[in-house]
PDB file of C-alpha atoms in Angstrom:
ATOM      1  CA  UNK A 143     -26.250  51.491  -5.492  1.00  0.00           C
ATOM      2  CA  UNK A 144     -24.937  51.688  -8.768  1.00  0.00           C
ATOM      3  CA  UNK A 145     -25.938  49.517 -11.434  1.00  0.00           C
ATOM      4  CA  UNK A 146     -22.750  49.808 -13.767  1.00  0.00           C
ATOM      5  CA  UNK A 147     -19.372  51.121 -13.556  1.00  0.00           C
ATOM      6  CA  UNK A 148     -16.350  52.085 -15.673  1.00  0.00           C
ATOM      7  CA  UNK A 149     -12.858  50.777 -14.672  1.00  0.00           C
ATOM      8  CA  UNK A 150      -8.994  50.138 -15.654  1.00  0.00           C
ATOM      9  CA  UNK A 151      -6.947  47.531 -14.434  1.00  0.00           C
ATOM     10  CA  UNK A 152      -3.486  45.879 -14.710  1.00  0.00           C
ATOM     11  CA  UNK A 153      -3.722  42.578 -14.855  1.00  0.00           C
ATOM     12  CA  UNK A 154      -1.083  40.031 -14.233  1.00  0.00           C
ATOM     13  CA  UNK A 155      -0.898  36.624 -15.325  1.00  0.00           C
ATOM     14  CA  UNK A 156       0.882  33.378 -14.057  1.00  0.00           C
ATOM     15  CA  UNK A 157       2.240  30.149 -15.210  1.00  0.00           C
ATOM     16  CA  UNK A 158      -1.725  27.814 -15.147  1.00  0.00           C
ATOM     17  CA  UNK A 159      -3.708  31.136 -14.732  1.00  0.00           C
ATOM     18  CA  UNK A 160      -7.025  30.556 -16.998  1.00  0.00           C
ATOM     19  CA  UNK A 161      -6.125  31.767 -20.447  1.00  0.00           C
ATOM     20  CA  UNK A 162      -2.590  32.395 -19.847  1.00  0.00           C
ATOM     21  CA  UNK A 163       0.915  32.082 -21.684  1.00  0.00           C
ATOM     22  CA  UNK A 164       2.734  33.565 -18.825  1.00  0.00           C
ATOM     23  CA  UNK A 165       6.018  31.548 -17.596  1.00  0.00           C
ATOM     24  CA  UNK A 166       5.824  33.873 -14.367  1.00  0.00           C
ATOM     25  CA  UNK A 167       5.275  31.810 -11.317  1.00  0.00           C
ATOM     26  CA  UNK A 168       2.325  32.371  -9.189  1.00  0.00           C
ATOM     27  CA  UNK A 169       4.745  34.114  -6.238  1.00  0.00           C
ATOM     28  CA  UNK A 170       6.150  36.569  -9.088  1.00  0.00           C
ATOM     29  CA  UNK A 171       3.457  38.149 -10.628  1.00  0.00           C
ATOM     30  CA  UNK A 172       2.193  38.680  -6.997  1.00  0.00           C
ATOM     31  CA  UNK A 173       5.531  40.459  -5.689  1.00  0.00           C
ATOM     32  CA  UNK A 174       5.541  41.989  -9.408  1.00  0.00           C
ATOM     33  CA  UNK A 175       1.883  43.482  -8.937  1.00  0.00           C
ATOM     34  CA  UNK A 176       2.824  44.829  -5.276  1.00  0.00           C
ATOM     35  CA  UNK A 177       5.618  46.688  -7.046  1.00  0.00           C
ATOM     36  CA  UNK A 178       2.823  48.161  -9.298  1.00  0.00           C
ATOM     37  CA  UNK A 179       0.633  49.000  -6.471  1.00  0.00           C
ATOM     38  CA  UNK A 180       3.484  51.122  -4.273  1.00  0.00           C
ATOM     39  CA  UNK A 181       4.258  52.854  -7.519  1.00  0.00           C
ATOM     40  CA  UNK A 182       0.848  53.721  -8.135  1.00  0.00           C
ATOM     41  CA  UNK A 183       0.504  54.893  -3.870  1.00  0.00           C
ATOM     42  CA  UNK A 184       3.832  56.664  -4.775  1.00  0.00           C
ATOM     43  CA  UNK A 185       2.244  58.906  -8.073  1.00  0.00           C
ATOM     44  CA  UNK A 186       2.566  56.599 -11.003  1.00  0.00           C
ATOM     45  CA  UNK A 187       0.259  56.957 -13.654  1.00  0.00           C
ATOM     46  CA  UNK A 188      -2.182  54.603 -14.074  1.00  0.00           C
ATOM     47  CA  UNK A 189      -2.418  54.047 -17.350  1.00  0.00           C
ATOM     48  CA  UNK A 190       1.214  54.442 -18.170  1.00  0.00           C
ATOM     49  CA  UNK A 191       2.066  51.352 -15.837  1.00  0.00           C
ATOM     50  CA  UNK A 192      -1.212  49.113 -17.556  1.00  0.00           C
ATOM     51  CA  UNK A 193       0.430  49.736 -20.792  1.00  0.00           C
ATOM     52  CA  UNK A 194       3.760  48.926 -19.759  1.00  0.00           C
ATOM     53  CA  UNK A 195       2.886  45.463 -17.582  1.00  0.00           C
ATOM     54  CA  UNK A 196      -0.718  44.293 -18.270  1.00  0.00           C
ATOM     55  CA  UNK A 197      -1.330  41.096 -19.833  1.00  0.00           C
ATOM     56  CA  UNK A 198      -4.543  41.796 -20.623  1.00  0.00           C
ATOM     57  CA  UNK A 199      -5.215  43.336 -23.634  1.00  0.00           C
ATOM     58  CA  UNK A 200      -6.875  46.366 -22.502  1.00  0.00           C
ATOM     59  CA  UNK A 201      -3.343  47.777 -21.197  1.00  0.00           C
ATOM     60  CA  UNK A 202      -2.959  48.842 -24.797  1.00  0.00           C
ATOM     61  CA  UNK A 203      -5.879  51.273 -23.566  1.00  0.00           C
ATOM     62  CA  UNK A 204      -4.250  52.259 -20.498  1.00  0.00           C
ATOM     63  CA  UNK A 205      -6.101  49.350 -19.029  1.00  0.00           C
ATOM     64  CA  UNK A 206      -9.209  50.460 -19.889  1.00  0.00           C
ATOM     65  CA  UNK A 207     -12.614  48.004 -19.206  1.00  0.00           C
ATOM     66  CA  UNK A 208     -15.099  50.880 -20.285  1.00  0.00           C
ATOM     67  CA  UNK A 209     -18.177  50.654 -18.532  1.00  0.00           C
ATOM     68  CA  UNK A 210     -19.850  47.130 -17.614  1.00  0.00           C
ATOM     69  CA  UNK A 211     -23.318  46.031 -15.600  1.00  0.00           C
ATOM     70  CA  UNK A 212     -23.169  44.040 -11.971  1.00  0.00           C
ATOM     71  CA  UNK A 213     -22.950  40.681 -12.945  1.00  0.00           C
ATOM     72  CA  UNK A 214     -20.500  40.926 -16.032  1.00  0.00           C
ATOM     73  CA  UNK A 215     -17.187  40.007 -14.877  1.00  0.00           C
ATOM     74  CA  UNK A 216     -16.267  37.150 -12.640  1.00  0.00           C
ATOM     75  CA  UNK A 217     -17.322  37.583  -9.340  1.00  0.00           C
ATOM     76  CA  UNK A 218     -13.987  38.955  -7.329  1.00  0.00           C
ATOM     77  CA  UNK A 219     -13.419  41.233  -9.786  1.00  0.00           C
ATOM     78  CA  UNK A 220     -16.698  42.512 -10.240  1.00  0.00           C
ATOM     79  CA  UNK A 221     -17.003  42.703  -6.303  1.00  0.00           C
ATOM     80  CA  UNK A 222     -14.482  44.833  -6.047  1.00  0.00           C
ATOM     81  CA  UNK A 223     -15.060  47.137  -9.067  1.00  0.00           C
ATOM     82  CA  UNK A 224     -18.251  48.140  -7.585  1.00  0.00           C
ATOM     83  CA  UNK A 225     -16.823  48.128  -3.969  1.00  0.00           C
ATOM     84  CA  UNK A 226     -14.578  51.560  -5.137  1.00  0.00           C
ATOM     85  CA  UNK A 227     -15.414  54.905  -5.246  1.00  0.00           C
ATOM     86  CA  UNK A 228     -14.741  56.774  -8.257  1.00  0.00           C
ATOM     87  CA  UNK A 229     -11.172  57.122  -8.546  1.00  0.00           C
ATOM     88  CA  UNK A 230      -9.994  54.644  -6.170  1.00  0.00           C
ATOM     89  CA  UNK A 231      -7.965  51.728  -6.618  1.00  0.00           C
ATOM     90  CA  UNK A 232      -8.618  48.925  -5.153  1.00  0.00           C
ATOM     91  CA  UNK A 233      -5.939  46.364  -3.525  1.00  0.00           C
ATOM     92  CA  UNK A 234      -4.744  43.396  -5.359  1.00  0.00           C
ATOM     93  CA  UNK A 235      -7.535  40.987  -6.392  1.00  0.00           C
ATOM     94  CA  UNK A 236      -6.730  37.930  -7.226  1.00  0.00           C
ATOM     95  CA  UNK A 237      -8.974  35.706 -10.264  1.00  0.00           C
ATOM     96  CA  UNK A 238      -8.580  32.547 -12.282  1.00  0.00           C
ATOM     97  CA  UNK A 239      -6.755  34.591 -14.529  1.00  0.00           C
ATOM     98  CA  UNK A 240      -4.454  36.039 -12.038  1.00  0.00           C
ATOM     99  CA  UNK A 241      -3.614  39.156 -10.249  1.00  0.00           C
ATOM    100  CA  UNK A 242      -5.189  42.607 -10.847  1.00  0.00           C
ATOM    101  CA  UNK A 243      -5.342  46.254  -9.386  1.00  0.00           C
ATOM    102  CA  UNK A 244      -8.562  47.874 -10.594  1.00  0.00           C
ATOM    103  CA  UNK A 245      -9.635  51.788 -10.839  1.00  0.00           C
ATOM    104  CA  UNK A 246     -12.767  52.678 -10.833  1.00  0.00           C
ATOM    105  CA  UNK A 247     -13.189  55.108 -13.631  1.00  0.00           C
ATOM    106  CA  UNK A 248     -16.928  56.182 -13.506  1.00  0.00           C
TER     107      UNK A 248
END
């Protein structure tokens, strides 16, 4: 079992998500992140779509976490980070600070 992995994600954040300033309701950003997720099943790049839509910082990386221990993010998302096999994405996981697609990196 590993003991660390590397990930992206896209995150997407909603009017009353923790930490955001999005005016998206909580219904948008999830039909907004489904649109994401076919275009990723359809070919898109990765990255190219976390720069263009993440609200997280990182999507200036390409949505790019780098490489964290079990135990470091909040639990959903850390649940399903290690849940993936290298390269996969996962489906949309929802946290306090709103809706993500992850890829497991490493």
């Amino acid at each position: 079992m590993a003991e660390q992995v590397s990930v992206s994600h896209i995150l997407l954040m909603y009017e009353g998500s923790e930490r955001s300033t999005a005016t998206r309701s909580k219904d948008e950003a999830l039909s907004q992140i489904g649109d994401i997720k076919s275009k990723l099943a359809e070919g898109g790049d990765f990255a190219a779509l976390a720069t263009e839509h993440s609200d997280c910082p990182s999507g200036r990386e390409g949505g790019d976490l780098g490489t964290f221990p079990r135990g470091a993010m909040v639990p959903e998302f850390d649940a399903a980070a290690f849940d993936l096999d290298v390269g996969a994405d996962s489906d949309v996981v929802e946290t306090a600070f709103g809706y993500h697609l992850i890829r497991r990196t490493g």
